Coordinates of C-alpha atoms in Angstrom, one line a residue:
X1484 CA -9.7 12.3 -0.9
X1485 CA -6.9 14.4 0.5
X1486 CA -4.2 11.8 0.5
X1487 CA -3.5 8.3 -0.9
X1488 CA -1.1 5.9 0.6
X1489 CA 0.0 2.9 -1.4
X1490 CA 1.5 0.0 0.6
X1491 CA 2.7 -3.3 -0.6
X1492 CA 2.0 -6.3 1.7
X1493 CA 4.7 -7.6 4.0
X1494 CA 7.2 -10.3 3.1
X1495 CA 5.3 -13.6 2.6
X1496 CA 6.1 -17.2 2.6
X1497 CA 7.1 -18.8 -0.7
X1498 CA 4.1 -21.2 -0.7
X1499 CA 0.9 -21.9 1.1
X1500 CA -0.7 -24.9 2.7
X1501 CA -3.1 -25.1 -0.2
X1502 CA -0.4 -24.5 -2.8
X1503 CA -2.1 -21.4 -4.1
X1504 CA -0.8 -17.8 -4.1
X1505 CA -3.9 -16.3 -2.5
X1506 CA -3.3 -18.2 0.8
X1507 CA 0.4 -17.3 1.3
X1508 CA 0.9 -16.0 4.9
X1509 CA 3.3 -13.4 6.2
X1510 CA 6.7 -14.3 7.6
X1511 CA 7.6 -13.1 11.1
X1512 CA 9.8 -10.5 9.3
X1513 CA 6.8 -9.5 7.2
X1514 CA 4.7 -8.9 10.3
X1515 CA 7.4 -6.9 12.0
X1516 CA 8.1 -4.8 9.0
X1517 CA 4.4 -4.1 8.4
X1518 CA 4.1 -2.8 12.0
X1519 CA 7.2 -0.7 11.6
X1520 CA 5.9 1.0 8.5
X1521 CA 2.6 1.7 10.2
X1522 CA 4.5 3.3 13.1
X1523 CA 6.4 5.4 10.6
X1524 CA 3.2 6.6 9.0
X1525 CA 1.6 7.4 12.3
X1526 CA 4.7 9.3 13.5
X1527 CA 4.2 11.8 10.6
X1528 CA 0.4 12.0 11.1
X1529 CA -0.5 9.8 8.1
X1530 CA -3.4 8.0 9.7
X1531 CA -5.8 6.6 7.1
X1532 CA -9.5 7.1 7.4
X1533 CA -10.2 4.2 5.1
X1534 CA -8.0 1.1 4.3
X1535 CA -8.8 -0.8 1.1
X1536 CA -7.1 -4.2 1.6
X1537 CA -6.8 -7.0 -0.9
X1538 CA -8.6 -10.1 0.4
X1539 CA -5.5 -12.3 0.1
X1540 CA -4.2 -13.8 3.3
X1541 CA -0.9 -11.9 3.2
X1542 CA -2.6 -8.5 2.8
X1543 CA -5.1 -9.2 5.5
X1544 CA -2.2 -10.2 7.8
X1545 CA -0.3 -7.0 6.8
X1546 CA -3.4 -5.0 7.9
X1547 CA -3.7 -7.0 11.1
X1548 CA 0.0 -6.1 12.0
X1549 CA -0.7 -2.4 11.2
X1550 CA -4.2 -1.8 12.5
X1551 CA -3.4 -1.3 16.1
X1552 CA -1.0 1.6 15.2
X1553 CA -3.5 3.3 13.0
X1554 CA -6.6 3.8 15.2
X1555 CA -10.0 4.7 14.0
X1556 CA -9.5 3.5 10.4
X1557 CA -12.4 1.8 8.6
X1558 CA -11.2 -1.3 6.7
X1559 CA -12.7 -2.9 3.6
X1560 CA -11.4 -6.2 2.3
X1561 CA -11.7 -6.1 -1.5
X1562 CA -11.5 -9.2 -3.6
X1563 CA -11.0 -6.9 -6.6
X1564 CA -7.6 -5.7 -5.2
X1565 CA -6.0 -9.2 -5.4
X1566 CA -3.4 -8.8 -8.2
X1567 CA -5.3 -5.8 -9.5
X1568 CA -3.9 -3.7 -12.3
X1569 CA -3.2 0.0 -11.6
X1570 CA -6.4 1.1 -13.4
X1571 CA -8.5 -1.2 -11.3
X1572 CA -6.9 0.2 -8.1
X1573 CA -7.6 3.7 -9.2
X1574 CA -11.2 2.9 -9.8
X1575 CA -11.6 1.3 -6.3
X1576 CA -10.0 4.4 -4.8
X1577 CA -12.4 6.7 -6.7
X1578 CA -15.4 4.6 -5.6
X1579 CA -14.3 4.9 -2.0
X1580 CA -15.8 8.4 -1.9
X1581 CA -14.9 11.2 0.3
X1582 CA -12.5 9.6 2.8
X1583 CA -9.8 12.1 3.7
X1584 CA -6.8 9.7 3.8
X1585 CA -7.1 6.4 1.9
X1586 CA -4.6 3.5 2.3
X1587 CA -4.4 0.7 -0.3
X1588 CA -2.7 -2.5 0.8
X1589 CA -2.1 -4.5 -2.4
X1590 CA 0.3 -6.4 -4.6
X1591 CA 2.8 -5.9 -7.4
X1592 CA 2.9 -5.4 -10.3
X1593 CA -0.3 -3.2 -10.2
X1594 CA 0.7 -1.3 -7.0
X1595 CA 4.1 -0.6 -8.4
X1596 CA 2.6 0.6 -11.7
X1597 CA 0.2 3.0 -9.9
X1598 CA 3.0 4.3 -7.7
X1599 CA 5.2 4.9 -10.7
X1600 CA 2.5 6.7 -12.6
X1601 CA 1.6 9.0 -9.6
X1602 CA 5.3 9.6 -8.9
X1603 CA 5.8 10.8 -12.5
X1604 CA 2.7 12.9 -12.5
X1605 CA 3.8 14.4 -9.2
X1606 CA 7.4 15.0 -10.4
X1607 CA 8.5 13.1 -7.3
X1608 CA 12.2 12.7 -6.4
X1609 CA 14.2 10.7 -9.0
X1610 CA 15.8 8.5 -6.3
X1611 CA 12.4 7.4 -4.9
X1612 CA 11.1 6.8 -8.4
X1613 CA 14.1 4.6 -9.1
X1614 CA 13.5 2.6 -5.9
X1615 CA 9.9 2.0 -6.9
X1616 CA 10.8 1.1 -10.4
X1617 CA 13.4 -1.4 -9.1
X1618 CA 10.5 -3.4 -7.6
X1619 CA 8.2 -1.8 -5.0
X1620 CA 9.6 -3.4 -1.9
X1621 CA 7.4 -5.4 0.6
X1622 CA 6.2 -3.4 3.5
X1623 CA 7.0 -0.1 1.7
X1624 CA 4.6 2.7 1.3
X1625 CA 4.4 5.8 -0.8
X1626 CA 2.1 8.7 0.0
X1627 CA 0.6 11.4 -2.1
X1628 CA -1.4 14.5 -1.2
X1629 CA -3.7 16.0 -3.9
X1630 CA -3.9 19.7 -4.8
X1631 CA -7.1 21.6 -5.4
X1632 CA -7.1 20.3 -9.1
X1633 CA -6.7 16.7 -8.0
X1634 CA -3.1 16.4 -9.1
X1635 CA -0.8 14.2 -6.9
X1636 CA 1.9 15.8 -4.8
X1637 CA 4.6 13.4 -3.5
X1638 CA 4.2 13.2 0.3
X1639 CA 6.8 10.6 1.4
X1640 CA 8.2 7.2 1.0
X1641 CA 8.3 4.8 3.9
X1642 CA 10.3 1.6 4.2
X1643 CA 11.3 -0.3 7.3
X1644 CA 15.0 -0.7 8.0
X1645 CA 16.0 -3.7 5.9
X1646 CA 18.4 -4.8 8.5
X1647 CA 16.1 -4.8 11.2

């Protein structure tokens, strides 16, 4: 793997028709913001080869809003990513094999914890680390490249304009 992009799902409704968290759908704003962050990633050439997407409704809908802007990407919907801890996410990424650019679409707190750990290892910008620690925002993405020794190198933080 050359790069890893961690993306939190778009803004979701407070509840679901079934009353369960797994079935929560994206809001209109969540769909728009997900497409906007996909566009920002594509604009800088961060097109994933493989997307690992939590099987929850809101993450599937996030991917649906993004996929048309990220052509040629294989997608795998992973039950194990639903509310996964950072260590579980890392294991799934490692098991993904040799994909060049891997995108993970997941949930807090595990996604936030993994992003924090990689930011600290990469000695990423303090301001970006603070934003992530304050609560990894919906529809936000952080990207890391990896050096020849497998160490992360901060490669960008992407967040749709909150106003619009």
